[in-house]
Amino acid sequence: MEPVSGKFKKVLRERRGADIEIIDRSSGDTDVLVPSTVRINGAEILIPSGATIRVHDISDHELVTVTLTVFARSVSIRHEPKPETGS
């Protein structure tokens, strides 16, 4: 196994928000969007029927947050040491 280079290691440590896509695949005959597909970081995920998707208030002073319920393929809860800092 090759060691991870410094440049790539920095990318691995970078934190960022998720890309959320809420898609309406209906005929579009109404002015109301009915979500039928949700993607997180480009991956289509399963949403329970009747689940609520909430896009929280958007302001100049806060990041956009979204709350939704999804079916989990797996759940992992564990401790990891903090990544080393430096160059």
Short mmCIF file of C-alpha atoms in Angstrom, two decimals:
data_model
loop_
_atom_site.label_atom_id
_atom_site.label_comp_id
_atom_site.label_asym_id
_atom_site.label_seq_id
_atom_site.Cartn_x
_atom_site.Cartn_y
_atom_site.Cartn_z
CA MET A 1 0.00 0.00 0.00
CA GLU A 2 1.42 3.38 -1.01
CA PRO A 3 1.67 6.20 1.54
CA VAL A 4 -0.79 9.08 1.13
CA SER A 5 0.91 12.20 -0.24
CA GLY A 6 0.65 15.52 1.63
CA LYS A 7 -1.59 17.15 -1.00
CA PHE A 8 -4.04 14.23 -1.05
CA LYS A 9 -3.97 13.97 2.75
CA LYS A 10 -5.11 17.62 2.97
CA VAL A 11 -8.09 16.85 0.71
CA LEU A 12 -9.07 13.90 2.91
CA ARG A 13 -9.20 16.19 5.97
CA GLU A 14 -11.31 18.86 4.27
CA ARG A 15 -14.83 19.12 5.67
CA ARG A 16 -17.76 20.32 3.60
CA GLY A 17 -21.52 20.16 3.47
CA ALA A 18 -23.45 17.53 1.55
CA ASP A 19 -24.98 18.16 -1.87
CA ILE A 20 -28.73 17.56 -1.45
CA GLU A 21 -30.99 17.19 -4.49
CA ILE A 22 -34.76 16.98 -3.98
CA ILE A 23 -36.34 15.88 -7.27
CA ASP A 24 -40.01 15.95 -8.38
CA ARG A 25 -40.56 13.42 -11.21
CA SER A 26 -44.28 14.07 -11.57
CA SER A 27 -45.87 15.48 -14.72
CA GLY A 28 -45.42 19.04 -13.45
CA ASP A 29 -49.10 19.93 -13.93
CA THR A 30 -49.31 21.75 -10.57
CA ASP A 31 -47.42 24.56 -8.86
CA VAL A 32 -46.55 22.24 -5.95
CA LEU A 33 -43.40 20.12 -5.93
CA VAL A 34 -43.89 16.54 -4.76
CA PRO A 35 -40.49 15.01 -3.96
CA SER A 36 -40.11 11.54 -5.43
CA THR A 37 -36.34 11.22 -5.37
CA VAL A 38 -33.60 12.47 -3.06
CA ARG A 39 -29.89 12.37 -3.80
CA ILE A 40 -27.10 13.02 -1.33
CA ASN A 41 -23.73 13.72 -2.95
CA GLY A 42 -25.12 12.31 -6.22
CA ALA A 43 -26.32 9.00 -4.74
CA GLU A 44 -30.06 8.31 -4.87
CA ILE A 45 -31.30 7.29 -1.43
CA LEU A 46 -34.49 5.66 -0.17
CA ILE A 47 -36.95 7.84 1.72
CA PRO A 48 -39.83 6.31 3.72
CA SER A 49 -43.29 6.98 2.30
CA GLY A 50 -44.83 10.01 3.99
CA ALA A 51 -41.51 11.22 5.40
CA THR A 52 -41.13 14.98 5.88
CA ILE A 53 -38.28 16.83 4.17
CA ARG A 54 -37.56 20.19 5.82
CA VAL A 55 -35.32 22.83 4.34
CA HIS A 56 -34.71 25.19 7.24
CA ASP A 57 -34.86 28.96 6.93
CA ILE A 58 -32.14 30.43 4.76
CA SER A 59 -30.45 33.64 5.90
CA ASP A 60 -27.31 35.65 5.20
CA HIS A 61 -25.86 34.62 8.57
CA GLU A 62 -26.31 30.84 8.62
CA LEU A 63 -25.56 27.85 6.44
CA VAL A 64 -28.43 26.02 4.76
CA THR A 65 -29.59 22.98 6.74
CA VAL A 66 -31.91 20.17 5.68
CA THR A 67 -33.62 17.59 7.88
CA LEU A 68 -34.88 14.36 6.33
CA THR A 69 -35.49 10.74 7.27
CA VAL A 70 -33.78 8.07 5.19
CA PHE A 71 -33.51 4.29 5.21
CA ALA A 72 -30.02 3.33 6.37
CA ARG A 73 -28.02 0.59 4.67
CA SER A 74 -25.66 0.51 7.62
CA VAL A 75 -24.99 2.57 10.74
CA SER A 76 -21.58 2.93 12.34
CA ILE A 77 -21.06 4.71 15.65
CA ARG A 78 -17.44 4.74 16.75
CA HIS A 79 -14.54 6.82 17.99
CA GLU A 80 -11.77 7.95 15.67
CA PRO A 81 -8.69 9.91 16.72
CA LYS A 82 -8.42 13.46 15.39
CA PRO A 83 -6.36 13.68 12.19
CA GLU A 84 -2.85 15.02 12.63
CA THR A 85 -2.40 18.66 11.69
CA GLY A 86 0.61 20.18 10.02
CA SER A 87 2.20 20.04 6.62
#
